[in-house]
Amino acid sequence: MVDATGLIPGGFHFVKPDTRDGVNRWTEWRERGSIRSLRYYFIDFDLSRQYPTNVDVRDVGLLGQDQSYPERSATIPYDPFKTDIYQLGNVILEIVKEYAGLEYFSQIGKAMTQKNPADRPSLSEILAMVDRLKPKQLERRVWSKDNPILSRILIRFFGYDFPI
């Protein structure tokens, strides 16, 4: 999910996103490429539940978009937060496969998808891994691996893209 605040000044209606107020169409919007930094969020892996704070949480269940998490069980309780980490790690690895310029994140994704949940990093450890990345690594242009080199040159040096 993207935070559209920079793209659509003044916001949009949650039911009718092409309007500000649900009635009148808006006309002011910005191109995604013109926004210096957009915020993207990974939300809801189909396992969303609310748990009490400061409690060692265990859960059971077979739901979720990503059915590959090793601890998946209808009868043996597991840590649902480590499951979230596993599933987000899989998302990261899929994105790294599809886009050039994100290779630095593959180590983080691999750490997050360890078979044993106890071997997976905590959220604070993941954040520390991201913080250790160099600014140059985080500022690289990200390209779809399907994007031809000529198209990349046209975008990078001339600021536009058109089918070739």
mmCIF file of C-alpha atoms in Angstrom:
data_model
loop_
_atom_site.group_PDB
_atom_site.id
_atom_site.type_symbol
_atom_site.label_atom_id
_atom_site.label_comp_id
_atom_site.label_asym_id
_atom_site.label_seq_id
_atom_site.Cartn_x
_atom_site.Cartn_y
_atom_site.Cartn_z
ATOM 1 C CA MET A 1 0.000 0.000 0.000
ATOM 2 C CA VAL A 2 1.287 3.481 -0.786
ATOM 3 C CA ASP A 3 0.760 6.632 1.233
ATOM 4 C CA ALA A 4 -0.843 8.821 -1.448
ATOM 5 C CA THR A 5 -0.466 12.101 0.470
ATOM 6 C CA GLY A 6 2.263 13.387 -1.854
ATOM 7 C CA LEU A 7 0.504 12.128 -4.981
ATOM 8 C CA ILE A 8 -2.924 13.593 -4.301
ATOM 9 C CA PRO A 9 -2.683 16.915 -2.445
ATOM 10 C CA GLY A 10 -5.781 17.291 -0.295
ATOM 11 C CA GLY A 11 -6.393 13.556 -0.180
ATOM 12 C CA PHE A 12 -9.172 11.395 -1.570
ATOM 13 C CA HIS A 13 -12.399 9.777 -0.397
ATOM 14 C CA PHE A 14 -11.979 6.226 0.938
ATOM 15 C CA VAL A 15 -14.970 4.836 -1.004
ATOM 16 C CA LYS A 16 -14.656 6.940 -4.172
ATOM 17 C CA PRO A 17 -10.906 7.470 -4.578
ATOM 18 C CA ASP A 18 -11.331 9.660 -7.672
ATOM 19 C CA THR A 19 -12.976 12.317 -5.464
ATOM 20 C CA ARG A 20 -11.920 14.323 -2.411
ATOM 21 C CA ASP A 21 -15.331 14.336 -0.762
ATOM 22 C CA GLY A 22 -17.176 11.414 -2.331
ATOM 23 C CA VAL A 23 -19.005 13.683 -4.802
ATOM 24 C CA ASN A 24 -16.767 16.038 -6.770
ATOM 25 C CA ARG A 25 -13.985 14.630 -8.921
ATOM 26 C CA TRP A 26 -10.530 15.985 -8.158
ATOM 27 C CA THR A 27 -8.172 17.099 -10.853
ATOM 28 C CA GLU A 28 -4.965 17.833 -8.974
ATOM 29 C CA TRP A 29 -2.558 14.933 -8.760
ATOM 30 C CA ARG A 30 1.150 14.389 -9.243
ATOM 31 C CA GLU A 31 3.089 11.796 -11.185
ATOM 32 C CA ARG A 32 4.652 9.114 -8.979
ATOM 33 C CA GLY A 33 8.080 9.861 -10.446
ATOM 34 C CA SER A 34 7.850 13.513 -9.400
ATOM 35 C CA ILE A 35 7.621 12.660 -5.703
ATOM 36 C CA ARG A 36 11.061 12.365 -4.113
ATOM 37 C CA SER A 37 10.142 9.679 -1.639
ATOM 38 C CA LEU A 38 6.921 7.733 -1.383
ATOM 39 C CA ARG A 39 6.149 5.605 1.638
ATOM 40 C CA TYR A 40 5.025 2.064 0.965
ATOM 41 C CA TYR A 41 3.524 -0.216 3.596
ATOM 42 C CA PHE A 42 3.137 -3.968 3.719
ATOM 43 C CA ILE A 43 -0.177 -4.767 5.354
ATOM 44 C CA ASP A 44 -2.372 -7.748 6.221
ATOM 45 C CA PHE A 45 -1.057 -11.150 5.237
ATOM 46 C CA ASP A 46 -4.550 -12.582 5.877
ATOM 47 C CA LEU A 47 -3.619 -13.552 9.418
ATOM 48 C CA SER A 48 -4.528 -10.272 11.097
ATOM 49 C CA ARG A 49 -5.628 -10.556 14.682
ATOM 50 C CA GLN A 50 -5.371 -8.362 17.739
ATOM 51 C CA TYR A 51 -3.474 -9.688 20.736
ATOM 52 C CA PRO A 52 -3.035 -8.332 24.251
ATOM 53 C CA THR A 53 0.234 -6.473 24.854
ATOM 54 C CA ASN A 54 3.082 -7.784 27.004
ATOM 55 C CA VAL A 55 1.913 -11.388 26.681
ATOM 56 C CA ASP A 56 3.766 -14.333 25.136
ATOM 57 C CA VAL A 57 1.333 -14.929 22.283
ATOM 58 C CA ARG A 58 0.796 -18.309 20.682
ATOM 59 C CA ASP A 59 -1.792 -19.104 18.035
ATOM 60 C CA VAL A 60 -2.882 -21.852 15.666
ATOM 61 C CA GLY A 61 -4.310 -21.646 12.179
ATOM 62 C CA LEU A 62 -4.006 -22.572 8.551
ATOM 63 C CA LEU A 63 -5.034 -19.252 6.983
ATOM 64 C CA GLY A 64 -2.950 -16.755 5.075
ATOM 65 C CA GLN A 65 -2.062 -15.801 1.532
ATOM 66 C CA ASP A 66 1.378 -17.374 1.917
ATOM 67 C CA GLN A 67 0.798 -20.987 2.900
ATOM 68 C CA SER A 68 4.510 -21.830 2.959
ATOM 69 C CA TYR A 69 5.363 -20.878 6.548
ATOM 70 C CA PRO A 70 6.850 -23.993 8.159
ATOM 71 C CA GLU A 71 5.139 -23.674 11.565
ATOM 72 C CA ARG A 72 1.666 -23.669 10.003
ATOM 73 C CA SER A 73 -0.572 -25.880 12.142
ATOM 74 C CA ALA A 74 -4.187 -26.241 13.167
ATOM 75 C CA THR A 75 -3.230 -27.853 16.475
ATOM 76 C CA ILE A 76 0.329 -26.875 17.544
ATOM 77 C CA PRO A 77 0.569 -23.257 18.807
ATOM 78 C CA TYR A 78 3.170 -20.990 17.171
ATOM 79 C CA ASP A 79 4.356 -17.378 17.460
ATOM 80 C CA PRO A 80 2.231 -15.403 14.970
ATOM 81 C CA PHE A 81 4.711 -12.506 14.951
ATOM 82 C CA LYS A 82 7.499 -14.780 13.701
ATOM 83 C CA THR A 83 5.032 -15.966 11.045
ATOM 84 C CA ASP A 84 4.510 -12.341 9.955
ATOM 85 C CA ILE A 85 8.283 -11.951 9.706
ATOM 86 C CA TYR A 86 8.505 -15.084 7.551
ATOM 87 C CA GLN A 87 5.748 -13.913 5.225
ATOM 88 C CA LEU A 88 7.186 -10.400 4.863
ATOM 89 C CA GLY A 89 10.577 -12.007 4.148
ATOM 90 C CA ASN A 90 8.973 -13.971 1.305
ATOM 91 C CA VAL A 91 7.471 -10.748 -0.084
ATOM 92 C CA ILE A 92 10.907 -9.095 0.047
ATOM 93 C CA LEU A 93 12.521 -12.043 -1.760
ATOM 94 C CA GLU A 94 9.834 -11.938 -4.480
ATOM 95 C CA ILE A 95 10.381 -8.199 -4.990
ATOM 96 C CA VAL A 96 14.167 -8.700 -5.168
ATOM 97 C CA LYS A 97 13.593 -11.348 -7.883
ATOM 98 C CA GLU A 98 11.528 -8.961 -10.001
ATOM 99 C CA TYR A 99 13.435 -5.675 -9.607
ATOM 100 C CA ALA A 100 17.055 -4.762 -10.237
ATOM 101 C CA GLY A 101 18.607 -2.502 -7.613
ATOM 102 C CA LEU A 102 17.265 -4.263 -4.525
ATOM 103 C CA GLU A 103 19.807 -7.077 -4.266
ATOM 104 C CA TYR A 104 20.993 -5.753 -0.905
ATOM 105 C CA PHE A 105 17.685 -6.802 0.609
ATOM 106 C CA SER A 106 18.051 -10.484 -0.306
ATOM 107 C CA GLN A 107 20.147 -11.221 2.805
ATOM 108 C CA ILE A 108 17.481 -9.636 4.978
ATOM 109 C CA GLY A 109 14.740 -11.635 3.215
ATOM 110 C CA LYS A 110 16.701 -14.870 3.653
ATOM 111 C CA ALA A 111 17.205 -14.187 7.367
ATOM 112 C CA MET A 112 13.475 -13.544 7.735
ATOM 113 C CA THR A 113 12.535 -16.842 6.055
ATOM 114 C CA GLN A 114 14.601 -19.202 8.189
ATOM 115 C CA LYS A 115 12.766 -22.508 8.608
ATOM 116 C CA ASN A 116 13.023 -22.407 12.403
ATOM 117 C CA PRO A 117 11.019 -19.443 13.760
ATOM 118 C CA ALA A 118 13.512 -19.035 16.626
ATOM 119 C CA ASP A 119 16.248 -18.347 14.049
ATOM 120 C CA ARG A 120 14.316 -15.481 12.436
ATOM 121 C CA PRO A 121 15.275 -11.946 13.455
ATOM 122 C CA SER A 122 12.966 -9.776 15.529
ATOM 123 C CA LEU A 123 11.549 -6.584 14.036
ATOM 124 C CA SER A 124 14.186 -4.500 15.835
ATOM 125 C CA GLU A 125 16.929 -6.764 14.431
ATOM 126 C CA ILE A 126 15.484 -6.375 10.919
ATOM 127 C CA LEU A 127 15.449 -2.608 11.327
ATOM 128 C CA ALA A 128 19.093 -2.740 12.455
ATOM 129 C CA MET A 129 19.940 -4.739 9.281
ATOM 130 C CA VAL A 130 18.262 -2.096 7.121
ATOM 131 C CA ASP A 131 20.040 0.677 9.040
ATOM 132 C CA ARG A 132 23.387 -0.984 8.231
ATOM 133 C CA LEU A 133 22.749 -0.594 4.504
ATOM 134 C CA LYS A 134 24.737 2.255 3.013
ATOM 135 C CA PRO A 135 22.819 5.347 1.837
ATOM 136 C CA LYS A 136 24.062 4.740 -1.734
ATOM 137 C CA GLN A 137 22.417 1.305 -1.655
ATOM 138 C CA LEU A 138 19.106 2.797 -0.583
ATOM 139 C CA GLU A 139 19.225 5.618 -3.142
ATOM 140 C CA ARG A 140 19.716 3.384 -6.191
ATOM 141 C CA ARG A 141 17.161 3.507 -8.948
ATOM 142 C CA VAL A 142 14.940 0.432 -8.946
ATOM 143 C CA TRP A 143 14.072 -1.092 -12.322
ATOM 144 C CA SER A 144 11.799 -3.906 -13.332
ATOM 145 C CA LYS A 145 14.065 -6.656 -14.645
ATOM 146 C CA ASP A 146 11.742 -6.805 -17.674
ATOM 147 C CA ASN A 147 12.480 -3.145 -18.490
ATOM 148 C CA PRO A 148 14.776 -3.045 -21.571
ATOM 149 C CA ILE A 149 18.079 -1.193 -21.279
ATOM 150 C CA LEU A 150 17.090 1.341 -23.964
ATOM 151 C CA SER A 151 13.987 2.257 -21.990
ATOM 152 C CA ARG A 152 16.119 2.689 -18.844
ATOM 153 C CA ILE A 153 18.454 5.057 -20.725
ATOM 154 C CA LEU A 154 15.536 7.115 -22.063
ATOM 155 C CA ILE A 155 14.030 7.425 -18.598
ATOM 156 C CA ARG A 156 17.299 8.158 -16.819
ATOM 157 C CA PHE A 157 18.806 10.671 -19.218
ATOM 158 C CA PHE A 158 15.812 12.153 -21.017
ATOM 159 C CA GLY A 159 13.136 11.851 -18.332
ATOM 160 C CA TYR A 160 10.514 9.996 -20.303
ATOM 161 C CA ASP A 161 9.364 6.550 -21.199
ATOM 162 C CA PHE A 162 7.528 5.312 -24.245
ATOM 163 C CA PRO A 163 7.089 1.872 -25.790
ATOM 164 C CA ILE A 164 10.045 0.767 -27.908
#
